[in-house]
Each structure stands twice: as C-alpha cells, then as structure tokens.
XYZ file of N, CA, C and O in Angstrom:
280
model
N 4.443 -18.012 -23.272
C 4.087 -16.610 -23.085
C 5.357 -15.782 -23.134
O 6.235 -16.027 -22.307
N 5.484 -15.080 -23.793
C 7.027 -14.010 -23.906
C 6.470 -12.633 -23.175
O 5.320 -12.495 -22.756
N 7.672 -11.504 -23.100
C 7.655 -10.583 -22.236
C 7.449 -9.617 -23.249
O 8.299 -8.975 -23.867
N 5.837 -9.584 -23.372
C 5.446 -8.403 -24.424
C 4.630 -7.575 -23.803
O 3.970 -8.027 -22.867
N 4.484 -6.114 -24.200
C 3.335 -5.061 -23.574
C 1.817 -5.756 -23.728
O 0.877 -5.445 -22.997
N 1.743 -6.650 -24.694
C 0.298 -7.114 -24.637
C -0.225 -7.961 -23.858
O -1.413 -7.955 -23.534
N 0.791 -8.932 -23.411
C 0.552 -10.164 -22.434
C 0.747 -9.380 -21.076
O 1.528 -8.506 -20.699
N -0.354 -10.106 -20.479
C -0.396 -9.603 -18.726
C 0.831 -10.539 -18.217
O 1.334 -11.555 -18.697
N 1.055 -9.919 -17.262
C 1.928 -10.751 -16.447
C 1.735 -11.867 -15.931
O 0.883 -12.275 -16.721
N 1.862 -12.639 -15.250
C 1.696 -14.021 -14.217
C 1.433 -13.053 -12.850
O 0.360 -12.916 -12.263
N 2.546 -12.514 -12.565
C 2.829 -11.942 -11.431
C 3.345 -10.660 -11.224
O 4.352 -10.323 -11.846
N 2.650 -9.677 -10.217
C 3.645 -8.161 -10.282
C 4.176 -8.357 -9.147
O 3.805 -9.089 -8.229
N 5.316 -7.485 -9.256
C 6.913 -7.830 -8.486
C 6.418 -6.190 -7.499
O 5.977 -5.130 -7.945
N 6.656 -6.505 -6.402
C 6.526 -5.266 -5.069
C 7.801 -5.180 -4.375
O 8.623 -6.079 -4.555
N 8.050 -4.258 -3.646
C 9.195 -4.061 -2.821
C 7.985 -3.533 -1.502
O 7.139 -2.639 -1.473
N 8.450 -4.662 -0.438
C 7.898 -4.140 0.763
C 8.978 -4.193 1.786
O 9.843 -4.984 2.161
N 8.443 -2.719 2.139
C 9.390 -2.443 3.889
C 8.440 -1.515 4.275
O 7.492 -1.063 3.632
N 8.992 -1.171 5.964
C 8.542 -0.354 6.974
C 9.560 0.734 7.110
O 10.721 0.781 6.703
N 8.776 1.677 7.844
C 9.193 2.508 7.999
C 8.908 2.549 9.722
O 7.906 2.084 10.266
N 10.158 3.287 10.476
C 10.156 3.152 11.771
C 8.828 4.184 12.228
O 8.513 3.984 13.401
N 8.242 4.927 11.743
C 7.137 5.748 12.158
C 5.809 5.145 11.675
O 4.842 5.586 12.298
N 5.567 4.388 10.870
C 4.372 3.553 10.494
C 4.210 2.346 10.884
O 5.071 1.944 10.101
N 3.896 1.459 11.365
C 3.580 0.744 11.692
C 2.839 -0.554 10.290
O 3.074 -1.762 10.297
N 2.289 -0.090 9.634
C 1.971 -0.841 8.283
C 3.019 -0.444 7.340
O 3.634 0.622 7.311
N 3.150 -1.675 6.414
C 4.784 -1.797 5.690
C 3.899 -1.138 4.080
O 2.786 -1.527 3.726
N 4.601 -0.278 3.459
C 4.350 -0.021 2.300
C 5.185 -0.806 1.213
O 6.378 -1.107 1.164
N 4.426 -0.965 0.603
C 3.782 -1.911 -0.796
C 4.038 -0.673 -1.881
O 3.371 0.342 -2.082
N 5.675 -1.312 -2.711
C 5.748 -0.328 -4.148
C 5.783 -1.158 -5.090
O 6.374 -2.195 -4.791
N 5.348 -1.105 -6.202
C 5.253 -1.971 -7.285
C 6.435 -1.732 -8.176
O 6.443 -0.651 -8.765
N 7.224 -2.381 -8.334
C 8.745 -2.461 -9.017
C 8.926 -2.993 -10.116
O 9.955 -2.656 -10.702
N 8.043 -3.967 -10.769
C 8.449 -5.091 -11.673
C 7.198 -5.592 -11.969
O 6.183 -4.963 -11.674
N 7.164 -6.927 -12.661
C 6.432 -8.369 -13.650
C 7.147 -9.370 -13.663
O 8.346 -9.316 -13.940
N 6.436 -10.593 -13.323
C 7.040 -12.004 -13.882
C 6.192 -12.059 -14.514
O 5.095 -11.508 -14.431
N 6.875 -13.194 -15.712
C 6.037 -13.806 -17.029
C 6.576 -15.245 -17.022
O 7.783 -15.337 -17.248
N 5.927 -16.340 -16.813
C 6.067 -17.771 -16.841
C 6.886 -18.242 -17.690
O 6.534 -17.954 -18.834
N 7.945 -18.915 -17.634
C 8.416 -19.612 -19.204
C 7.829 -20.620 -19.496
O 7.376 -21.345 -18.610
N 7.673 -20.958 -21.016
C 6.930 -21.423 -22.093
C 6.801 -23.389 -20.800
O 5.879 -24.188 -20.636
N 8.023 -23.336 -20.329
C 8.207 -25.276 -19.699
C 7.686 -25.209 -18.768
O 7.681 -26.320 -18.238
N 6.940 -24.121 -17.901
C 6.882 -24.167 -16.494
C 7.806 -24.025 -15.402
O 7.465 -23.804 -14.241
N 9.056 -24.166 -15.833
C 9.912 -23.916 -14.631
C 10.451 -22.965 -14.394
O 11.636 -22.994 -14.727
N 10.079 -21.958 -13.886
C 10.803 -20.315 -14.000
C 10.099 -19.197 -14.487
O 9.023 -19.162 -15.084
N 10.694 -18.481 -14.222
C 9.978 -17.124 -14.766
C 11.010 -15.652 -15.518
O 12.240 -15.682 -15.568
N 10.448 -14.876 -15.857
C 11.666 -13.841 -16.261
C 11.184 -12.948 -15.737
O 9.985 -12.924 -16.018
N 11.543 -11.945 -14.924
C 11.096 -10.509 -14.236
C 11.717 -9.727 -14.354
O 12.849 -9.579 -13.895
N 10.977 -8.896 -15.144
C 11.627 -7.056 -15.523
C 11.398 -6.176 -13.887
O 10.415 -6.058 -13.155
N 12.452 -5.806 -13.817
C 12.062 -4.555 -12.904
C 12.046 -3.703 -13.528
O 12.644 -3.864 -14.592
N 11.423 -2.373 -13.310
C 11.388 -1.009 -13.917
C 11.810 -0.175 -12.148
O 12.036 1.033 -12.226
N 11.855 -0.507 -11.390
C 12.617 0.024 -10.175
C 13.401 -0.687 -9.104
O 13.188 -1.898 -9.059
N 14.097 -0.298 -8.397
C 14.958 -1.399 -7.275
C 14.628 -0.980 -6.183
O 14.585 0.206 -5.855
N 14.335 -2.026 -5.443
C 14.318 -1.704 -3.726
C 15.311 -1.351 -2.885
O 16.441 -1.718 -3.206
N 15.148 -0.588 -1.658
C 16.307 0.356 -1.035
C 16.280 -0.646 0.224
O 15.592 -1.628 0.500
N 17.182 -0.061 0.777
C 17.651 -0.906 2.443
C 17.314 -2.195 2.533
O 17.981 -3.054 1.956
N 16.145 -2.515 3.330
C 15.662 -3.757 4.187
C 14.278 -4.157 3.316
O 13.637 -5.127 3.723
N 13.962 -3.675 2.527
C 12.739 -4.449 1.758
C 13.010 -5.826 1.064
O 14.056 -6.275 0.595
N 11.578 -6.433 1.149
C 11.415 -7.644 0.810
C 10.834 -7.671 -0.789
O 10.074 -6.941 -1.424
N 11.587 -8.881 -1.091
C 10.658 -9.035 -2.556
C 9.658 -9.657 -2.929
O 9.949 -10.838 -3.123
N 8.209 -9.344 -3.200
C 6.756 -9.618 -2.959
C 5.991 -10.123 -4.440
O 5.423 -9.261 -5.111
N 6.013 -11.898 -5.013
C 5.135 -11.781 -6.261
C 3.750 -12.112 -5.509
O 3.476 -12.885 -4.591
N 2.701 -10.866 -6.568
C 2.061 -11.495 -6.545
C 0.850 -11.418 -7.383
O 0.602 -10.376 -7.992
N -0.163 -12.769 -7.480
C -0.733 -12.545 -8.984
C -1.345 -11.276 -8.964
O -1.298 -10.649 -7.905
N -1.898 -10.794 -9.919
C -2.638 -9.503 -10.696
C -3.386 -9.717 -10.582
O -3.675 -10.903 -10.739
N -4.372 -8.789 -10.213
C -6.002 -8.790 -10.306
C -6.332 -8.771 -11.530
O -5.627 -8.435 -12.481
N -7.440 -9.140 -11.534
C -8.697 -9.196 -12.956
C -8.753 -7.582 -13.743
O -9.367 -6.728 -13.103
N -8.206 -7.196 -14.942
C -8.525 -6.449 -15.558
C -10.331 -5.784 -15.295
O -11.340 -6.483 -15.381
N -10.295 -4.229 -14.960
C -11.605 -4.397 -14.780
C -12.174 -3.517 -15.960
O -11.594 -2.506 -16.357
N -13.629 -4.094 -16.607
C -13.729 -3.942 -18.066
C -13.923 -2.364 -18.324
O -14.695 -1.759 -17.580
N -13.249 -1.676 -19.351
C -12.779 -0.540 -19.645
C -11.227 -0.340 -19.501
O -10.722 0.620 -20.082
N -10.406 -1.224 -18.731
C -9.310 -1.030 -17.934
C -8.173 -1.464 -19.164
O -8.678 -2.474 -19.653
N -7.123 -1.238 -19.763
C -6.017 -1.565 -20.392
C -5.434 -3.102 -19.663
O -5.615 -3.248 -18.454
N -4.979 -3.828 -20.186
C -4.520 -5.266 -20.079
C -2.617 -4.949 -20.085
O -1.834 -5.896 -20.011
C-alpha cells in the first residue's frame, strides 16, 4: 500500500492533551499511517504538530460512510 490520496490510511494520527480547565482531553487529528508493503512499520505524514504535553494517538479509521469520500 503506498502513501497516495486514494488509499485510506491504516491509521489516523491524533494529538491528545488537556487542558487545566476541562477535565476531558481534546482529540486533534494531525496525521495518517499507511502500513509498509512487509508488515513491519508504517510511514506517517503529519499535516500538523503537537504543542506542550500531548500524546501521540493511532488509531484505526472508521468505515467510510456511503456517499462519504475515501
């Protein structure tokens, strides 16, 4: 599987942290992994970077829902 606009990802890449006034940690979507062809590894584009104390979050993609772009 290569890192093309047509292929879905494996996995979308999140940046989670808290904030001292919320109590639930917000969830930003930053990135994609895409599997390499052997199984061992992956390649992940970010399109943003996480700030301070956030964690880095894969996880799989939901089901395209039908009408929805892939």
């Amino acid at each position: 599987m290569s890192n093309t606009t047509k292929d879905r990802p494996a996995y979308r890449v999140f940046s989670v942290s808290k904030k001292e006034t919320d109590p639930k940690p917000v969830w930003i979507e930053i990135g994609a992994a895409w599997p390499h062809k052997d199984g061992k590894g992956f390649n992940i584009t970010f399109k943003a970077s996480p700030f301070g104390e956030a964690k880095i979050v894969l996880r799989k993609p939901k089901a395209a829902k039908q009408g929805e772009a892939q």
